[in-house]
C-alpha cells in the first residue's frame, strides 16, 4: 500500500529495466529476465503498459486514459493505482518523484 | 532418457516472431536451455504448436541430460510426436510382418514411395529389399528430422530421400522425379481409416504412383462382433446418484487394449479394402449374428492387414498384444439379441471416420 500511496500526480512512471515484453493474442506478456517470471496483461493493462514505454507523469497518464476510455475519472484513477501497485510489487515499473 | 542421439549441437530453429524478444533476452545466459524449456512450457498454448515443439527439441538438444528440461518440454513434444510412435515400433509382430511383405514385393529397379514415414523404418526396409530409391514422405518436421538421422545412421542416405511435406503437397516434377512403382504405408488406424487412409491413397494413385503400382500392404480390413459389455459412460447408479447428464458428452467409440469381456457373437468381416483397386468403396451393410441371448451394447471392431507374399497381421481377440487397440462402437440404444435375432449394421466411412449404425429391428 505504501508503494501505491507513493504515486503522486507528478510521479513519472516508466517500464523498469530487466524486463522484456511482447504481444501475444492482443495481450502484452512481460518476462522478467532475471526471475524468469511471466506476466500476462489484459487489453487495458496492455494499453497502459505501452503508454509508459517512455516515462510519463501519473497525471498525464490519467488524462490520456480519460480521453480514451468511457469511465469516470475517480474509477480510472483507482484502477490505474491498483495496476501500478501490482506492477511495482513485481519490479516491472520504476517511479521517479 | 535417450542419450547419444541428442548428444550433438542442435540446429538452431528460427525463433517464433512473437516470443523472439523473450528468447533473445535469455539466449546468452548459462541457464538458457532450462529457461527456454520453461518458456516453451508456459507459452506452448499461445504459439504455433509446431514451433513450440521445435523449440522444445532445441532445448533438449542443448541440454540432453537435464531431466527438468525434458519434463518441461514434454507436453510440447508430445503434441507433435505422440507416444504411439514408440508403441508401434515396439510391436515386433507388426514390424516383422511389414518386413516380410516389403521383402516379397520390393525389388531392385523399383522407385518406392512411403507416406507417413515416422522413424523411417519402412523406407529403410524397402531400401534393404533392393529398391533403387525410396521417397519417404513425413509431414511432421521433428519426425522428418529424426527419420533423416536414422537413415544416415543406417547408411541409406544415398537411396532414401526424406520429403518433409504432406503427401498431398508432393508433386512429380517437384520433390519426385517421376511416378513411383510402389507405395509402402502404415496409415492404418484402430478403425483402419482414421489416418485419412482413403483420401491419401486416392490422391497418391492419381498423382504420385504408376498405373498399376505395387501396394504394401495390399489389403486392409476391419472385423467386428456383437458385445454385451457395460458401456463405460452409464454410471447413473453410482452411489445412488444420477450422473447421466454427462452421457451426452460420451465417447461413442472407445479404444481398449483388451478385448471385450462379453462377446455375444462370432467375428464377421465389416469391410475389406483392396489396396490395388483404382477406387475404394465407403459403404457396406453387414449382418452380425448373436450366438447367445443377451443385451447387445455395441460392436467390437479390430483390424487386419494383408501383404504381398501372403503375410497377415490381425489384432483379433486372443492373439498377442498389439499396438492396435480394439474399438468398441457403442450402440446408442442397447438391444436384445439372440441366435434368431441378429443385428444388421450399416458400415460407412466419412473421411477419417468410421460409423457403425444398426438398422432398425425388423418385425
Coordinates of C-alpha atoms in Angstrom, one line a residue:
Chain A
X1 CA 0.0 0.0 0.0
X2 CA 2.9 2.3 0.7
X3 CA 4.0 1.9 -2.9
X4 CA 0.6 2.8 -4.0
X5 CA 0.5 5.9 -1.9
X6 CA 3.9 7.0 -3.2
X7 CA 2.4 7.8 -6.5
X8 CA 1.5 11.5 -6.8
X9 CA 0.3 13.5 -9.8
X10 CA 3.8 14.4 -10.8
X11 CA 5.3 11.0 -10.3
X12 CA 6.9 9.8 -13.5
X13 CA 6.2 6.2 -14.3
X14 CA 8.1 4.0 -16.7
X15 CA 8.8 0.4 -17.5
X16 CA 11.6 -0.9 -15.3
X17 CA 14.8 -2.3 -16.8
X18 CA 15.3 -6.0 -16.7
X19 CA 12.1 -7.0 -18.3
X20 CA 11.1 -7.7 -21.9
X21 CA 7.6 -7.7 -23.3
X22 CA 5.9 -9.0 -26.4
X23 CA 2.4 -9.1 -27.8
X24 CA 0.5 -12.4 -27.8
X25 CA -3.1 -12.8 -28.8
X26 CA -3.7 -9.0 -28.4
X27 CA -2.3 -9.1 -24.9
X28 CA 1.1 -8.0 -23.7
X29 CA 3.1 -10.6 -21.9
X30 CA 6.1 -9.4 -19.8
X31 CA 9.1 -11.6 -18.8
X32 CA 11.4 -10.6 -16.0
X33 CA 14.7 -11.6 -17.3
X34 CA 16.4 -12.5 -14.0
X35 CA 13.5 -14.2 -12.3
X36 CA 12.0 -15.8 -15.4
X37 CA 8.5 -14.9 -14.3
X38 CA 5.9 -14.1 -16.9
X39 CA 3.0 -11.6 -16.5
X40 CA 0.1 -11.5 -18.8
X41 CA -1.8 -8.2 -19.1
X42 CA -5.4 -7.7 -20.2
X43 CA -6.0 -5.3 -23.1
X44 CA -6.5 -2.2 -20.9
X45 CA -3.4 -3.0 -18.8
X46 CA -1.5 -3.7 -22.1
X47 CA -2.5 -0.2 -23.3
X48 CA -1.2 1.4 -20.1
X49 CA 2.0 -0.7 -20.4
X50 CA 2.5 0.7 -23.9
X51 CA 2.0 4.3 -22.8
X52 CA 4.7 4.0 -20.1
X53 CA 7.3 2.8 -22.5
X54 CA 8.7 6.3 -22.0
X55 CA 8.5 8.0 -18.6
X56 CA 5.1 9.6 -18.2
X57 CA 3.6 11.7 -15.3
X58 CA 0.8 10.0 -13.4
X59 CA -1.5 12.9 -14.1
X60 CA -0.7 12.8 -17.8
X61 CA -1.4 9.1 -17.9
X62 CA -4.8 9.5 -16.2
X63 CA -5.7 12.3 -18.5
X64 CA -4.8 10.2 -21.6
X65 CA -6.8 7.3 -20.3
X66 CA -9.8 9.5 -19.6
X67 CA -9.7 10.6 -23.2
X68 CA -9.6 7.0 -24.4
X69 CA -12.0 5.2 -22.0
X70 CA -15.6 5.9 -21.1
X71 CA -15.3 5.8 -17.3
X72 CA -15.5 8.3 -14.5
X73 CA -12.1 9.8 -13.6
X74 CA -12.1 8.5 -10.0
X75 CA -12.7 5.0 -11.2
X76 CA -9.9 5.3 -13.7
X77 CA -7.5 6.5 -11.1
X78 CA -8.4 3.8 -8.6
X79 CA -8.0 1.1 -11.3
X80 CA -4.7 2.5 -12.5
X81 CA -3.3 2.9 -9.0
X82 CA -4.2 -0.8 -8.3
X83 CA -2.5 -1.9 -11.5
X84 CA 0.6 0.2 -10.9
X85 CA 0.9 -1.1 -7.3
X86 CA 0.8 -4.6 -8.7
X87 CA 3.4 -3.9 -11.3
X88 CA 5.6 -2.1 -8.7
X89 CA 5.4 -5.1 -6.4
X90 CA 6.7 -7.3 -9.2
X91 CA 9.5 -4.8 -10.0
X92 CA 8.1 -4.2 -13.5
X93 CA 7.9 -0.4 -13.3
X94 CA 10.1 2.4 -12.0
X95 CA 8.9 5.6 -10.3
X96 CA 10.6 9.0 -10.3
X97 CA 9.3 11.6 -7.9
Chain B
X1 CA 16.1 -40.9 -21.4
X2 CA 17.9 -41.4 -24.7
X3 CA 21.5 -40.1 -24.7
X4 CA 23.6 -40.5 -27.7
X5 CA 21.2 -39.4 -30.5
X6 CA 20.7 -36.0 -28.9
X7 CA 24.4 -35.5 -28.0
X8 CA 25.1 -33.1 -30.8
X9 CA 24.7 -29.4 -31.3
X10 CA 21.1 -28.9 -32.2
X11 CA 20.3 -26.9 -35.3
X12 CA 19.0 -23.6 -34.1
X13 CA 15.5 -23.1 -35.2
X14 CA 14.1 -19.7 -36.3
X15 CA 12.8 -18.1 -33.2
X16 CA 9.0 -17.6 -33.5
X17 CA 8.4 -13.9 -34.1
X18 CA 6.0 -13.4 -31.2
X19 CA 8.3 -14.7 -28.5
X20 CA 11.7 -13.8 -30.1
X21 CA 12.2 -10.9 -27.7
X22 CA 12.0 -13.3 -24.8
X23 CA 14.4 -15.7 -26.3
X24 CA 16.9 -13.0 -27.4
X25 CA 16.9 -11.7 -23.8
X26 CA 17.9 -15.1 -22.4
X27 CA 19.9 -16.9 -25.1
X28 CA 23.3 -15.8 -23.8
X29 CA 22.6 -16.9 -20.2
X30 CA 24.2 -20.1 -19.0
X31 CA 20.9 -21.4 -17.9
X32 CA 19.4 -20.8 -21.4
X33 CA 18.3 -24.5 -22.1
X34 CA 16.2 -24.6 -18.9
X35 CA 14.9 -21.1 -19.4
X36 CA 13.9 -22.0 -23.0
X37 CA 12.2 -25.1 -21.7
X38 CA 10.3 -23.0 -19.1
X39 CA 9.3 -20.6 -21.8
X40 CA 8.0 -23.4 -24.1
X41 CA 6.2 -24.9 -21.1
X42 CA 4.4 -21.6 -20.3
X43 CA 3.8 -20.4 -23.9
X44 CA 3.2 -23.6 -25.8
X45 CA -0.6 -23.0 -25.9
X46 CA 0.0 -19.4 -27.2
X47 CA 2.3 -20.1 -30.1
X48 CA 2.1 -22.4 -33.1
X49 CA 2.3 -26.0 -31.9
X50 CA 5.0 -27.0 -34.4
X51 CA 7.1 -24.0 -33.4
X52 CA 6.7 -24.9 -29.8
X53 CA 7.8 -28.5 -30.5
X54 CA 10.8 -27.2 -32.5
X55 CA 11.9 -25.0 -29.5
X56 CA 11.3 -27.9 -27.1
X57 CA 13.5 -30.2 -29.2
X58 CA 16.1 -27.4 -29.4
X59 CA 16.2 -27.1 -25.6
X60 CA 16.6 -30.8 -25.3
X61 CA 19.4 -30.8 -27.8
X62 CA 21.2 -28.1 -25.9
X63 CA 20.9 -29.9 -22.6
X64 CA 20.3 -33.5 -23.3
X65 CA 21.0 -34.7 -19.7
X66 CA 18.8 -32.2 -17.8
X67 CA 15.6 -34.0 -16.7
X68 CA 14.0 -30.7 -15.8
X69 CA 14.4 -29.6 -19.5
X70 CA 12.9 -32.9 -20.6
X71 CA 10.0 -32.6 -18.2
X72 CA 9.2 -29.0 -19.1
X73 CA 9.2 -29.7 -22.8
X74 CA 7.2 -33.0 -22.8
X75 CA 3.8 -31.5 -23.5
X76 CA 5.0 -29.5 -26.5
X77 CA 6.9 -32.5 -27.9
X78 CA 4.1 -35.0 -27.2
X79 CA 1.6 -32.8 -29.0
X80 CA 3.6 -33.3 -32.2
X81 CA 5.1 -36.8 -31.6
X82 CA 2.5 -38.9 -29.8
X83 CA 3.7 -41.8 -27.6
X84 CA 2.1 -44.3 -30.0
X85 CA 5.2 -44.0 -32.2
X86 CA 7.1 -46.0 -29.6
X87 CA 4.2 -48.4 -29.1
X88 CA 4.1 -49.3 -32.8
X89 CA 7.9 -49.5 -33.2
X90 CA 7.9 -51.9 -30.2
X91 CA 5.3 -54.1 -31.9
X92 CA 7.6 -56.8 -33.2
X93 CA 4.9 -58.8 -35.0
X94 CA 3.9 -55.6 -36.9
X95 CA 7.4 -54.9 -37.9
X96 CA 8.2 -58.4 -38.9
X97 CA 5.0 -58.7 -41.0
X98 CA 5.8 -55.5 -42.7
X99 CA 9.4 -56.5 -43.3
X100 CA 8.3 -59.8 -44.9
X101 CA 5.7 -58.1 -47.1
X102 CA 8.2 -55.5 -48.2
X103 CA 10.9 -58.1 -48.9
X104 CA 8.3 -60.1 -51.0
X105 CA 7.1 -57.0 -53.0
X106 CA 10.0 -54.6 -53.4
X107 CA 12.8 -55.4 -55.9
X108 CA 15.8 -53.8 -57.5
X109 CA 14.8 -51.3 -60.2
X110 CA 11.8 -50.0 -58.2
X111 CA 11.2 -46.5 -57.0
X112 CA 9.3 -46.6 -53.8
X113 CA 7.0 -44.0 -52.1
X114 CA 6.4 -44.2 -48.4
X115 CA 3.7 -42.0 -46.9
X116 CA 3.8 -41.3 -43.2
X117 CA 7.4 -42.3 -42.7
X118 CA 7.7 -41.6 -39.0
X119 CA 11.0 -43.1 -37.9
X120 CA 11.9 -44.1 -41.4
X121 CA 11.8 -47.9 -40.7
X122 CA 9.6 -48.9 -43.6
X123 CA 11.6 -46.8 -46.1
X124 CA 14.8 -48.5 -44.8
X125 CA 13.2 -51.9 -45.1
X126 CA 12.3 -51.0 -48.7
X127 CA 15.9 -49.9 -49.4
X128 CA 17.2 -53.0 -47.8
X129 CA 14.9 -55.1 -50.1
X130 CA 16.7 -53.5 -53.0
X131 CA 14.7 -50.5 -54.1
X132 CA 16.7 -48.2 -56.3
X133 CA 15.4 -45.2 -54.4
X134 CA 12.8 -44.6 -51.7
X135 CA 11.0 -41.3 -51.1
X136 CA 9.9 -41.1 -47.5
X137 CA 7.2 -38.5 -47.0
X138 CA 6.7 -37.3 -43.5
X139 CA 4.9 -34.0 -42.7
X140 CA 5.9 -33.6 -39.1
X141 CA 9.2 -31.7 -39.0
X142 CA 10.6 -33.3 -35.9
X143 CA 9.9 -36.8 -37.2
X144 CA 11.2 -35.9 -40.6
X145 CA 14.5 -34.8 -39.0
X146 CA 14.6 -38.0 -36.8
X147 CA 14.0 -40.1 -39.9
X148 CA 16.9 -38.4 -41.7
X149 CA 19.2 -39.0 -38.8
X150 CA 18.1 -42.7 -38.6
X151 CA 18.6 -43.1 -42.4
X152 CA 22.1 -41.6 -42.2
X153 CA 23.0 -43.7 -39.2
X154 CA 22.0 -46.8 -41.0
X155 CA 23.9 -46.0 -44.2
X156 CA 20.9 -45.5 -46.5
X157 CA 21.2 -41.7 -47.2
X158 CA 22.2 -42.3 -50.8
X159 CA 19.0 -44.3 -51.5
X160 CA 16.4 -42.6 -49.3
X161 CA 15.2 -39.1 -49.6
X162 CA 13.0 -37.7 -46.8
X163 CA 10.4 -35.3 -48.0
X164 CA 9.1 -33.0 -45.3
X165 CA 5.6 -32.4 -46.5
X166 CA 2.1 -33.8 -46.6
X167 CA 1.8 -36.3 -49.5
X168 CA -1.0 -34.1 -50.9
X169 CA 1.6 -31.3 -51.3
X170 CA 4.1 -33.6 -53.0
X171 CA 4.3 -33.5 -56.8
X172 CA 6.0 -35.3 -59.6
X173 CA 8.5 -32.9 -61.2
X174 CA 9.0 -31.2 -57.8
X175 CA 10.0 -33.5 -55.0
X176 CA 9.6 -36.7 -57.1
X177 CA 11.4 -37.1 -60.4
X178 CA 8.7 -39.5 -61.7
X179 CA 5.8 -41.5 -60.6
X180 CA 6.8 -44.3 -58.1
X181 CA 6.4 -48.0 -58.8
X182 CA 5.3 -49.0 -55.3
X183 CA 3.6 -47.5 -52.2
X184 CA 4.6 -48.6 -48.7
X185 CA 2.4 -47.2 -46.0
X186 CA 1.3 -47.8 -42.5
X187 CA -1.5 -45.2 -42.2
X188 CA -3.8 -47.8 -40.6
X189 CA -5.6 -46.6 -37.5
X190 CA -7.6 -48.6 -35.0
X191 CA -10.6 -48.1 -37.3
X192 CA -8.4 -48.7 -40.4
X193 CA -9.4 -45.4 -41.9
X194 CA -8.7 -42.9 -39.1
X195 CA -5.4 -41.5 -40.5
X196 CA -7.2 -40.3 -43.7
X197 CA -6.1 -43.5 -45.4
X198 CA -8.6 -43.4 -48.2
X199 CA -8.2 -39.8 -49.4
X200 CA -4.4 -40.1 -49.2
X201 CA -4.4 -43.3 -51.2
X202 CA -6.8 -41.8 -53.8
X203 CA -4.5 -38.8 -54.2
X204 CA -1.3 -40.9 -54.4
X205 CA -2.9 -43.2 -57.0
X206 CA -4.0 -40.2 -59.1
X207 CA -0.7 -38.2 -59.0
X208 CA 2.3 -40.0 -57.5
X209 CA 2.1 -43.7 -58.5
X210 CA 2.4 -45.6 -61.8
X211 CA -0.8 -47.0 -63.2
X212 CA -0.6 -50.4 -61.5
X213 CA 1.6 -49.9 -58.5
X214 CA 2.8 -52.5 -56.1
X215 CA 1.0 -51.8 -52.8
X216 CA 2.4 -52.8 -49.4
X217 CA 0.1 -53.7 -47.7
X218 CA -2.2 -54.8 -50.5
X219 CA -5.3 -55.3 -48.4
X220 CA -6.7 -53.9 -45.1
X221 CA -9.9 -54.9 -43.4
X222 CA -12.0 -54.5 -40.2
X223 CA -13.6 -57.3 -38.3
X224 CA -16.5 -56.9 -35.9
X225 CA -18.6 -58.9 -33.4
X226 CA -21.5 -58.1 -31.1
X227 CA -20.7 -57.5 -27.5
X228 CA -22.6 -57.1 -24.3
X229 CA -20.1 -55.2 -22.2
X230 CA -21.3 -52.4 -20.0
X231 CA -21.0 -49.1 -21.7
X232 CA -18.4 -47.1 -19.7
X233 CA -20.4 -43.9 -19.5
X234 CA -23.6 -45.3 -18.0
X235 CA -22.8 -44.5 -14.4
X236 CA -26.2 -43.4 -13.3
X237 CA -26.3 -45.7 -10.3
X238 CA -23.0 -44.6 -8.8
X239 CA -23.6 -44.2 -5.0
X240 CA -27.3 -43.8 -5.8
X241 CA -26.7 -40.6 -7.6
X242 CA -27.9 -40.0 -11.2
X243 CA -25.0 -38.7 -13.2
X244 CA -26.5 -39.3 -16.6
X245 CA -26.3 -35.7 -17.7
X246 CA -22.7 -36.4 -18.7
X247 CA -23.9 -39.1 -21.1
X248 CA -24.4 -36.5 -23.8
X249 CA -20.7 -35.9 -23.9
X250 CA -19.7 -39.6 -24.0
X251 CA -17.1 -41.1 -26.4
X252 CA -19.2 -43.2 -28.9
X253 CA -16.1 -45.3 -29.8
X254 CA -13.9 -46.4 -27.0
X255 CA -10.4 -47.7 -27.6
X256 CA -9.4 -50.7 -25.5
X257 CA -6.2 -52.6 -25.2
X258 CA -8.0 -55.7 -24.0
X259 CA -10.8 -57.4 -25.9
X260 CA -14.4 -57.2 -24.7
X261 CA -15.4 -59.4 -21.7
X262 CA -18.8 -60.3 -23.1
X263 CA -18.6 -61.2 -26.8
X264 CA -22.1 -62.2 -28.0
X265 CA -21.4 -63.5 -31.5
X266 CA -18.8 -64.7 -33.9
X267 CA -16.4 -62.3 -35.7
X268 CA -17.6 -61.0 -39.1
X269 CA -15.8 -59.0 -41.7
X270 CA -17.1 -55.5 -41.6
X271 CA -15.3 -54.4 -44.7
X272 CA -12.2 -55.1 -46.7
X273 CA -10.3 -52.8 -49.0
X274 CA -8.2 -54.0 -51.9
X275 CA -5.3 -51.5 -51.9
X276 CA -4.6 -52.3 -55.6
X277 CA -8.1 -51.3 -56.7
X278 CA -8.5 -48.0 -58.5
X279 CA -11.4 -46.8 -56.4
X280 CA -12.4 -48.0 -53.0
X281 CA -15.9 -48.3 -51.6
X282 CA -17.0 -46.4 -48.5
X283 CA -20.3 -48.1 -47.5
X284 CA -21.2 -51.7 -46.6
X285 CA -24.2 -53.5 -45.0
X286 CA -23.2 -56.3 -42.7
X287 CA -25.2 -58.9 -40.7
X288 CA -23.8 -59.5 -37.2
X289 CA -25.1 -62.7 -35.6
X290 CA -25.5 -63.5 -32.0
X291 CA -24.5 -66.9 -30.8
X292 CA -26.3 -66.4 -27.4
X293 CA -29.1 -64.3 -26.0
X294 CA -28.1 -61.1 -24.3
X295 CA -28.3 -57.4 -24.4
X296 CA -26.1 -56.0 -27.1
X297 CA -24.4 -52.8 -26.2
X298 CA -22.0 -52.4 -29.1
X299 CA -19.8 -53.8 -31.8
X300 CA -16.2 -54.7 -31.0
X301 CA -14.0 -53.9 -34.0
X302 CA -10.4 -54.7 -34.9
X303 CA -8.2 -54.5 -37.9
X304 CA -6.5 -56.8 -40.3
X305 CA -3.6 -56.1 -42.8
X306 CA -2.6 -58.3 -45.7
X307 CA 0.7 -58.3 -47.5
X308 CA 2.2 -59.4 -50.8
X309 CA 3.6 -62.8 -50.2
X310 CA 0.6 -63.8 -48.0
X311 CA 1.6 -62.3 -44.7
X312 CA -1.3 -61.3 -42.4
X313 CA -1.5 -59.1 -39.3
X314 CA -4.7 -59.1 -37.3
X315 CA -5.2 -58.0 -33.7
X316 CA -8.0 -60.4 -33.1
X317 CA -9.2 -61.2 -29.6
X318 CA -7.0 -64.0 -28.2
X319 CA -3.9 -63.1 -30.2
X320 CA -0.7 -61.5 -28.9
X321 CA -0.9 -57.9 -27.5
X322 CA -0.9 -55.5 -30.4
X323 CA 0.0 -51.8 -31.0
X324 CA -3.5 -51.5 -32.4
X325 CA -6.4 -51.2 -29.9
X326 CA -9.8 -52.7 -30.0
X327 CA -12.5 -50.2 -30.8
X328 CA -15.9 -50.6 -29.2
X329 CA -18.6 -48.8 -31.2
X330 CA -21.4 -48.4 -28.7
X331 CA -25.0 -48.6 -29.8
X332 CA -26.8 -45.5 -28.7
X333 CA -29.7 -47.8 -27.8
X334 CA -28.8 -51.3 -26.5
X335 CA -30.9 -54.0 -27.9
X336 CA -31.8 -57.6 -27.1
X337 CA -30.2 -60.2 -29.4
X338 CA -30.3 -64.0 -29.6
X339 CA -29.4 -66.5 -32.3
X340 CA -32.6 -65.8 -34.2
X341 CA -32.3 -62.0 -33.8
X342 CA -29.1 -60.7 -35.5
X343 CA -28.2 -57.0 -35.8
X344 CA -27.7 -55.6 -39.3
X345 CA -25.4 -52.6 -39.4
X346 CA -24.5 -50.0 -42.0
X347 CA -20.8 -49.5 -42.0
X348 CA -19.8 -46.2 -43.6
X349 CA -16.6 -44.3 -44.0
X350 CA -16.7 -40.5 -43.7
X351 CA -13.2 -39.3 -44.5
X352 CA -11.2 -40.4 -41.4
X353 CA -14.3 -41.5 -39.5
X354 CA -15.8 -45.0 -39.4
X355 CA -19.5 -45.2 -38.4
X356 CA -21.3 -48.4 -37.5
X357 CA -25.0 -47.8 -37.5
X358 CA -27.6 -50.5 -36.6
X359 CA -30.5 -50.8 -38.9
X360 CA -33.9 -50.7 -37.2
X361 CA -35.2 -54.1 -36.0
X362 CA -37.3 -55.9 -38.5
X363 CA -40.7 -57.0 -37.3

